[in-house]
mmCIF file of C-alpha atoms in Angstrom:
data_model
loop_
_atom_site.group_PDB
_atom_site.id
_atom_site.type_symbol
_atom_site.label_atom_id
_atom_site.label_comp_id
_atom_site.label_asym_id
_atom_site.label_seq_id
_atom_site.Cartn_x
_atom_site.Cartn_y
_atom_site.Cartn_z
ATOM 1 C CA UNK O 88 39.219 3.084 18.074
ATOM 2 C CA UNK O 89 41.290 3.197 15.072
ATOM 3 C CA UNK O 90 41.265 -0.210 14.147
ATOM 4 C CA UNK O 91 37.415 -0.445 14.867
ATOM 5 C CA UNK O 92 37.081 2.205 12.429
ATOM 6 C CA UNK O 93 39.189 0.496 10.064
ATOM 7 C CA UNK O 94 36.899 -2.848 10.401
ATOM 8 C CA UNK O 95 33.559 -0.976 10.282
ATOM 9 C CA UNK O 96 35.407 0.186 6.663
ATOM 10 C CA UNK O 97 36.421 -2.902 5.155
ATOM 11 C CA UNK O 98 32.586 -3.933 6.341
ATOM 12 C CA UNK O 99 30.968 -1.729 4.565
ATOM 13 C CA UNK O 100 33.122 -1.899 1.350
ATOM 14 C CA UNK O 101 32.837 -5.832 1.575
ATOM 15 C CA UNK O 102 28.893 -5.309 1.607
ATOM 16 C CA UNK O 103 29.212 -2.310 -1.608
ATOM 17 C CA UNK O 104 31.251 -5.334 -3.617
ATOM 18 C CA UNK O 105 28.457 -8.437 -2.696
ATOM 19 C CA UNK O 106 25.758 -5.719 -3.757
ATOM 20 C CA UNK O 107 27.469 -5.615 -7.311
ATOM 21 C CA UNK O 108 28.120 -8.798 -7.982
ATOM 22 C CA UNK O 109 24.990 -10.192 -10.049
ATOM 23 C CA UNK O 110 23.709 -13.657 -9.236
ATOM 24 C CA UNK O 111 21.672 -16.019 -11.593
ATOM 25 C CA UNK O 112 19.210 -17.877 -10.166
ATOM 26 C CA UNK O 113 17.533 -21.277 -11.679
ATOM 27 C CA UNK O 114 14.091 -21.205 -12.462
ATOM 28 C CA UNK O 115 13.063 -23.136 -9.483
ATOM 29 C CA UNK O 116 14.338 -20.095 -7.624
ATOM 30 C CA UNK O 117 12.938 -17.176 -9.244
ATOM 31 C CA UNK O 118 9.640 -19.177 -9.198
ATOM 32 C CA UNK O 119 10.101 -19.593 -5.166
ATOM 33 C CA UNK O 120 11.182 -15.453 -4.875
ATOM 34 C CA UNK O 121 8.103 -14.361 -7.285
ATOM 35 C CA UNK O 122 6.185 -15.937 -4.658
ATOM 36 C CA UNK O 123 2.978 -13.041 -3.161
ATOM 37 C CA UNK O 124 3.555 -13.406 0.537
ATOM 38 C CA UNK O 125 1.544 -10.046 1.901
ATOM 39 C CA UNK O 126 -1.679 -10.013 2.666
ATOM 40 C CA UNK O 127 -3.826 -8.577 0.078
ATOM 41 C CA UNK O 128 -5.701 -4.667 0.909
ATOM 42 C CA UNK O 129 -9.025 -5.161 1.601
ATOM 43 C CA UNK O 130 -11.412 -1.538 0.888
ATOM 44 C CA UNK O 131 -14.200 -2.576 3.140
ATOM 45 C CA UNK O 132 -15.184 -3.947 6.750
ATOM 46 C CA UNK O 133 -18.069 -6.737 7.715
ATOM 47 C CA UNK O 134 -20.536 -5.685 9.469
ATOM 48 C CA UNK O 135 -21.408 -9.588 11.031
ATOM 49 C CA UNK O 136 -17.761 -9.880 12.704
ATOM 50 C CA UNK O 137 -16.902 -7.831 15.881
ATOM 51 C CA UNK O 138 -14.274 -5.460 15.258
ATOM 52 C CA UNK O 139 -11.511 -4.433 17.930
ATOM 53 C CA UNK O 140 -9.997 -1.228 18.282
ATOM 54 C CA UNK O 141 -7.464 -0.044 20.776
ATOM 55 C CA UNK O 142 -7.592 3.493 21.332
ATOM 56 C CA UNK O 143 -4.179 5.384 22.023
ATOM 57 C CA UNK O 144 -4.802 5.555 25.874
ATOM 58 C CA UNK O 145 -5.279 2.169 26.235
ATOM 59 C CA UNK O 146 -9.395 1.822 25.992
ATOM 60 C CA UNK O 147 -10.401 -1.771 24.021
ATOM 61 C CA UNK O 148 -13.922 -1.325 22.276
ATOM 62 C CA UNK O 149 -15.319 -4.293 20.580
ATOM 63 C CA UNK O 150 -17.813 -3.913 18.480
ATOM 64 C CA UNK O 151 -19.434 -4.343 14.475
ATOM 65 C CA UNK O 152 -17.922 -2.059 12.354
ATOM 66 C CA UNK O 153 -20.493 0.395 10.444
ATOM 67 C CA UNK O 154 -18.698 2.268 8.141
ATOM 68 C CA UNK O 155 -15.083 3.080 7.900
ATOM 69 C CA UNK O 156 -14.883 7.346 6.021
ATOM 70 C CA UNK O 157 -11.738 7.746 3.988
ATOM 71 C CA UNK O 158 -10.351 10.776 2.362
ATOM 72 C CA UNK O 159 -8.072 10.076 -0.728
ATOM 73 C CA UNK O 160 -7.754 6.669 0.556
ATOM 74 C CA UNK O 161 -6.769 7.336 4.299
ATOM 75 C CA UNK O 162 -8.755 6.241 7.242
ATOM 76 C CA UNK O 163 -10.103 9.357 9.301
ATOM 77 C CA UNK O 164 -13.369 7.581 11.065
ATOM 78 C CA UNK O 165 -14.710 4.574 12.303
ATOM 79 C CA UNK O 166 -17.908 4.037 12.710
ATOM 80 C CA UNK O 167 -19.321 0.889 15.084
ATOM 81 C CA UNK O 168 -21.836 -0.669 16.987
ATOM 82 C CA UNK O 169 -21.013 -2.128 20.393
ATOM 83 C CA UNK O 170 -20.584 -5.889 21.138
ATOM 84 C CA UNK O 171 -22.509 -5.880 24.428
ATOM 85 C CA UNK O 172 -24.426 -2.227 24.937
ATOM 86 C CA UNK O 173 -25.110 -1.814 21.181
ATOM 87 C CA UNK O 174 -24.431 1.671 21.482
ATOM 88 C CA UNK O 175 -23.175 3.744 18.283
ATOM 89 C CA UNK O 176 -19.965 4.646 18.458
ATOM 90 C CA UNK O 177 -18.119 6.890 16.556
ATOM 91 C CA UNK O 178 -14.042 7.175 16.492
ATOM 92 C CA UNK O 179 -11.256 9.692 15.083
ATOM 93 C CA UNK O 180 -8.881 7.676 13.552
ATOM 94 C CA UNK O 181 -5.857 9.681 15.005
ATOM 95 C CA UNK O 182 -6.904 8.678 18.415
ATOM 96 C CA UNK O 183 -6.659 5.533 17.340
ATOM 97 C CA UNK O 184 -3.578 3.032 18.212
ATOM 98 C CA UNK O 185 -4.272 -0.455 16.394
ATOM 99 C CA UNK O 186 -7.747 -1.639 14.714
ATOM 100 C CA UNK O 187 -7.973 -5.098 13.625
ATOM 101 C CA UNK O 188 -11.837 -5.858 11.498
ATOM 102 C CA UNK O 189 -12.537 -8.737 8.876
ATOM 103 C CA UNK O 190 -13.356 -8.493 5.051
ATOM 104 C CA UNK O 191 -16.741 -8.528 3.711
ATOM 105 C CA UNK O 192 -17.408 -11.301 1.625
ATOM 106 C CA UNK O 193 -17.961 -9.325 -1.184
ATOM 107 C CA UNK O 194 -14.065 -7.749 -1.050
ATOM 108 C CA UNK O 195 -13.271 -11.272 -0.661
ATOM 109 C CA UNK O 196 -15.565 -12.881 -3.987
ATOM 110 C CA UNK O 197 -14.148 -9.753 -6.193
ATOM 111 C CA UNK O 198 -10.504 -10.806 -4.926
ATOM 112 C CA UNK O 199 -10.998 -14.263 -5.744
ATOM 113 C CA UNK O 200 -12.270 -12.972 -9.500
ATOM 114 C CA UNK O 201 -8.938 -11.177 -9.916
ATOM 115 C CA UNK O 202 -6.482 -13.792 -8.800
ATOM 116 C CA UNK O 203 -8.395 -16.260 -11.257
ATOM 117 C CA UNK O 204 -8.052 -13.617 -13.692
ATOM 118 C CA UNK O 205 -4.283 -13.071 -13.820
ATOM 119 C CA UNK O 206 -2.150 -16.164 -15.184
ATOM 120 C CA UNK O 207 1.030 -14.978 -12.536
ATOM 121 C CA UNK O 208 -1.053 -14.955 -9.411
ATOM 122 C CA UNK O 209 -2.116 -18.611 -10.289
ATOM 123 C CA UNK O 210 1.553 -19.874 -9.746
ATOM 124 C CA UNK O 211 2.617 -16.982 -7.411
ATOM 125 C CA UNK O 212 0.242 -16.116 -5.136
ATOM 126 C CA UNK O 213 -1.718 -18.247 -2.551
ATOM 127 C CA UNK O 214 -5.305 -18.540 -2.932
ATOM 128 C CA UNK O 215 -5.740 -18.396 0.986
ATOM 129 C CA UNK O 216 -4.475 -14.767 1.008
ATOM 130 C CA UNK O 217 -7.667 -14.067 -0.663
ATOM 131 C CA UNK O 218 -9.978 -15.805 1.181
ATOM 132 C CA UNK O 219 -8.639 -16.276 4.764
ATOM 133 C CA UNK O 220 -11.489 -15.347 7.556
ATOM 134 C CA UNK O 221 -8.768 -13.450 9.482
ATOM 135 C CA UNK O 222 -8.781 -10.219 10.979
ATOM 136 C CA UNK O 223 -6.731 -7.203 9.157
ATOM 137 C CA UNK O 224 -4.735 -5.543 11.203
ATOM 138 C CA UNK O 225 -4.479 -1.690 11.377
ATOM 139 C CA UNK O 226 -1.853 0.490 12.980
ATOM 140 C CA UNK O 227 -1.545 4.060 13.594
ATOM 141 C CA UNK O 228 1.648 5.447 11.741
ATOM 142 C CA UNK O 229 3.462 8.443 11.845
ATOM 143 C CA UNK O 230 4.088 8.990 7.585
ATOM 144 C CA UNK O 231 4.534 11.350 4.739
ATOM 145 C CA UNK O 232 2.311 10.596 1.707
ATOM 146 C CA UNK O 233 4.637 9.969 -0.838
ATOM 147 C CA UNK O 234 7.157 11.309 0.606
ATOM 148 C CA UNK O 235 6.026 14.800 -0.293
ATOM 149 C CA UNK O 236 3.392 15.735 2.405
ATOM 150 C CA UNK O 237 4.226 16.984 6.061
ATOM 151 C CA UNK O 238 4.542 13.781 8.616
ATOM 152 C CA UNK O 239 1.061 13.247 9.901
ATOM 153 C CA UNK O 240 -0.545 9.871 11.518
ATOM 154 C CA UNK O 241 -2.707 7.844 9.873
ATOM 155 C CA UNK O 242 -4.008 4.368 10.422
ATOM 156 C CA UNK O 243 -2.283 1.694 8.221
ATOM 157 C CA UNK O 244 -3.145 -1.729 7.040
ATOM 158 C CA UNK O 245 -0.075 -4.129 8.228
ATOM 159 C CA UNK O 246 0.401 -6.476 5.272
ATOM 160 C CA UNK O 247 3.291 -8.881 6.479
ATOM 161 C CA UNK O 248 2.394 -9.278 10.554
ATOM 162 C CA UNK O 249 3.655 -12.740 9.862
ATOM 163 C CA UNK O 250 7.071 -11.214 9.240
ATOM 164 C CA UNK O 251 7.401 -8.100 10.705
ATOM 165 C CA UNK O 252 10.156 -8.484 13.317
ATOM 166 C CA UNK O 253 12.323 -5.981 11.333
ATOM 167 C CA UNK O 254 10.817 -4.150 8.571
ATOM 168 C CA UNK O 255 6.976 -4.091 8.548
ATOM 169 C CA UNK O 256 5.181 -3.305 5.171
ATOM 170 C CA UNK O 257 1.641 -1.300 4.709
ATOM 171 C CA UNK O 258 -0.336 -1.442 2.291
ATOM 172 C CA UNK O 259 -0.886 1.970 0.593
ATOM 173 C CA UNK O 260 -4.698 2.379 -0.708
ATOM 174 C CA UNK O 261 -3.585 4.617 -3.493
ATOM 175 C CA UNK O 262 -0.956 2.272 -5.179
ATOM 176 C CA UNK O 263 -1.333 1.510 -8.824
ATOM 177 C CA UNK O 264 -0.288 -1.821 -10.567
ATOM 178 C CA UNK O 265 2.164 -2.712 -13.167
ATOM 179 C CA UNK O 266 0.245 -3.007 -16.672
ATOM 180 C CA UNK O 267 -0.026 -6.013 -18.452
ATOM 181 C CA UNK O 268 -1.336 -8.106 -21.375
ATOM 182 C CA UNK O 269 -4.530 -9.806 -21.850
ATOM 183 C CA UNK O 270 -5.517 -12.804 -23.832
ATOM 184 C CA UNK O 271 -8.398 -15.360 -24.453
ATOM 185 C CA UNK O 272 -11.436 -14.811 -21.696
ATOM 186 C CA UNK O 273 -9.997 -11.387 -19.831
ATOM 187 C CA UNK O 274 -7.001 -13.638 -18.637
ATOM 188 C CA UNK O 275 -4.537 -11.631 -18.338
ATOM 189 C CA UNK O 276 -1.195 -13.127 -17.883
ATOM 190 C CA UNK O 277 1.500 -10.449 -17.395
ATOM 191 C CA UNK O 278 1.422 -7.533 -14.757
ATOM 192 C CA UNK O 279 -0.543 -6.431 -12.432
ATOM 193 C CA UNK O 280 1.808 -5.750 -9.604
ATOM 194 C CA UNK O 281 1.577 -3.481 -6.851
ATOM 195 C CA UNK O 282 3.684 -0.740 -7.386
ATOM 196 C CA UNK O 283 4.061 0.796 -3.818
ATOM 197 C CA UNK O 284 4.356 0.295 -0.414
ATOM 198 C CA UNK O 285 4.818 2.327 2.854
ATOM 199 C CA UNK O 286 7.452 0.870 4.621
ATOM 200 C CA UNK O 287 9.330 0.948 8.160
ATOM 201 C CA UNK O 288 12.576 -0.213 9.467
ATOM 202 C CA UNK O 289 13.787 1.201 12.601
ATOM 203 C CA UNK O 290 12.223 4.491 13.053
ATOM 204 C CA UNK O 291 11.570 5.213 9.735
ATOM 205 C CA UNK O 292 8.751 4.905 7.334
ATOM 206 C CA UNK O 293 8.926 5.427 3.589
ATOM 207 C CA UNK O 294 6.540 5.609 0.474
ATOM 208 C CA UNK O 295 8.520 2.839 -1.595
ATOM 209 C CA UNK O 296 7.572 2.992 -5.372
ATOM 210 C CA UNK O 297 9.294 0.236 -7.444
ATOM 211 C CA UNK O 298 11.396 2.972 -8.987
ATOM 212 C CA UNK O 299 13.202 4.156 -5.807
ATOM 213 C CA UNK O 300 13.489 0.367 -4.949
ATOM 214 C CA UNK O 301 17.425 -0.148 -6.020
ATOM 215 C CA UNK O 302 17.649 3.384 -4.340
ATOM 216 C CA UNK O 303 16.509 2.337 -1.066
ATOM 217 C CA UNK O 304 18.040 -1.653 -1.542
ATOM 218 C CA UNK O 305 20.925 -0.360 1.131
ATOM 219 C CA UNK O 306 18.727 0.963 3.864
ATOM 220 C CA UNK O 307 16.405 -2.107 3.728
ATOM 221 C CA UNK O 308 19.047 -4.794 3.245
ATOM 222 C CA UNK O 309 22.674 -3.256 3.647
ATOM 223 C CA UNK O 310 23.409 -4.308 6.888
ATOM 224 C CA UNK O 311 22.798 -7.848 6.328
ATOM 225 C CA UNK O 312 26.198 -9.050 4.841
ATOM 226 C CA UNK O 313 25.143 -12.594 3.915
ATOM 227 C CA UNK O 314 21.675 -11.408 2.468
ATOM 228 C CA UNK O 315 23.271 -8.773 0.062
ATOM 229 C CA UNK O 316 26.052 -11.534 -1.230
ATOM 230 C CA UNK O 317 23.445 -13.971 -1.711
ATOM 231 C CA UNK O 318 21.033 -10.962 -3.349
ATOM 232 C CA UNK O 319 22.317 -8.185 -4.547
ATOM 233 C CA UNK O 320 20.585 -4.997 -5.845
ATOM 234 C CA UNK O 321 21.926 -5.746 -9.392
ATOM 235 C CA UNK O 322 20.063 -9.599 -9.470
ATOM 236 C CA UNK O 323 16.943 -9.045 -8.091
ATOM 237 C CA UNK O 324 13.789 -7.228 -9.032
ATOM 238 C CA UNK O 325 10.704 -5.071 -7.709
ATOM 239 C CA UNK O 326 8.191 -8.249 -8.135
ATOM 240 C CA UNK O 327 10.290 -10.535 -5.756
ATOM 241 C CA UNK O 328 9.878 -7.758 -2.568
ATOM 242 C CA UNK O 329 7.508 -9.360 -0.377
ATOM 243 C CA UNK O 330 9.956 -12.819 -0.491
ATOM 244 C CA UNK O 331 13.017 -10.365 0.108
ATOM 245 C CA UNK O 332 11.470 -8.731 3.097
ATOM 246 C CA UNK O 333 10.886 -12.334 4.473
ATOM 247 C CA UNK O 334 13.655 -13.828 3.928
ATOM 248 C CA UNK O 335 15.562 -10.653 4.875
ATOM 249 C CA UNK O 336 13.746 -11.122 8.209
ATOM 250 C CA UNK O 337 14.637 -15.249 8.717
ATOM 251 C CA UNK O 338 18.369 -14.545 7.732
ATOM 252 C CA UNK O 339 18.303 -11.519 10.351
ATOM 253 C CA UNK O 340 16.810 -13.463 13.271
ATOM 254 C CA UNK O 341 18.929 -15.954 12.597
#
């Protein structure tokens, strides 16, 4: 027991002294790790595409979604039409388990204006994020708003289901963005980066703002060895998350 003790110590020192030691990265690099790979938040449903939602005892219902009613940005009611009966039908979000509904086109033109707006999501993020046809995928989480409000559920847009294995990230519909400059036609080519996420690994879920990011770099990362010598807290920054969380993920399953 001793000596397992004694190697779970010299573990976690050897992780503390990789987490210290900076690393510089080419350009090639930062360009690849500034890379937007979440899916964007979209504020509104279409009405043309049937909309599935999986209530918390089990009960599919497909249907086109009315009207989604939010209160400072959380979901508390769907509203929909049914696929085959075309009855109304009316749902309490905390009965709800997972919802997955498309974008209306409009969320998806005024998307498109804002990524050819900013001069960093032109070589960072990928057009198709903002103007796939795919579904968006909702999930009913157990959270505290900011970390300050009593643990209540709520129904959460998933914004990495393509890399979710160990830490899934959700997109939180009151986060603000970095500031930035603009220049010639409303181009504006610094900022504009989300500045928090809710976030779960294991069994817990945290409002992440990108000043409690080095804070939380250990509980997200620490007990990957090879991914804290290769990037530690000290060499990396906020706008390189969604790449971390990915390749965090790859390096984990191996």
């Amino acid at each position: 027991m001793k000596f397992k003790a004694l190697l779970l110590a010299l573990s976690l020192v050897s992780i503390s002294t990789f987490a210290q030691e900076k690393v510089k990265y080419t350009k090639e690099q930062i360009k690849k790790m500034e890379q937007f790979l979440f899916n964007e938040g979209f504020p509104g449903p279409s009405t043309k595409k049937i909309s599935t939602i999986i209530l918390k005892n089990g009960t599919v219902n497909k249907g086109f979604c009315n009207d989604i009613e939010t209160k400072k940005g959380q979901i508390y009611e769907i509203s929909t039409k049914d696929s085959a009966t075309k009855k109304q039908m009316v749902f309490n979000a905390e009965n709800v388990s997972e919802m997955y509904i498309y974008p209306t086109k409009l969320a998806k033109i005024l998307k498109v204006g804002r990524y050819m707006s900013n001069v960093k999501s032109l070589s960072t993020k990928k057009l198709n994020k903002y103007t796939t046809g795919e579904h968006i995928q909702f999930v009913n989480q157990t959270v505290s708003l900011k970390n300050k409000k009593d643990d209540k559920e709520f129904l959460m847009q998933l914004i990495n289901p393509e890399f979710n294995d160990v830490i899934s990230v959700y997109h939180d519909a009151r986060a603000k963005e970095t500031g930035g400059m603009t220049v010639g036609f409303g181009m504006q080519v610094s900022g504009g980066v989300t500045k928090s996420y809710y976030v779960k690994k294991g069994d817990k879920v945290i409002w992440l703002h990108k000043d409690d990011f080095e804070d939380n770099y250990d509980f997200l990362f620490g007990d990957n060895a090879e991914f804290m010598k290769k990037y530690p807290k000290k060499s990396v920054e906020w706008d390189y998350f969604s790449f971390l969380v990915n390749e965090y993920t790859e390096m984990t399953n191996g």
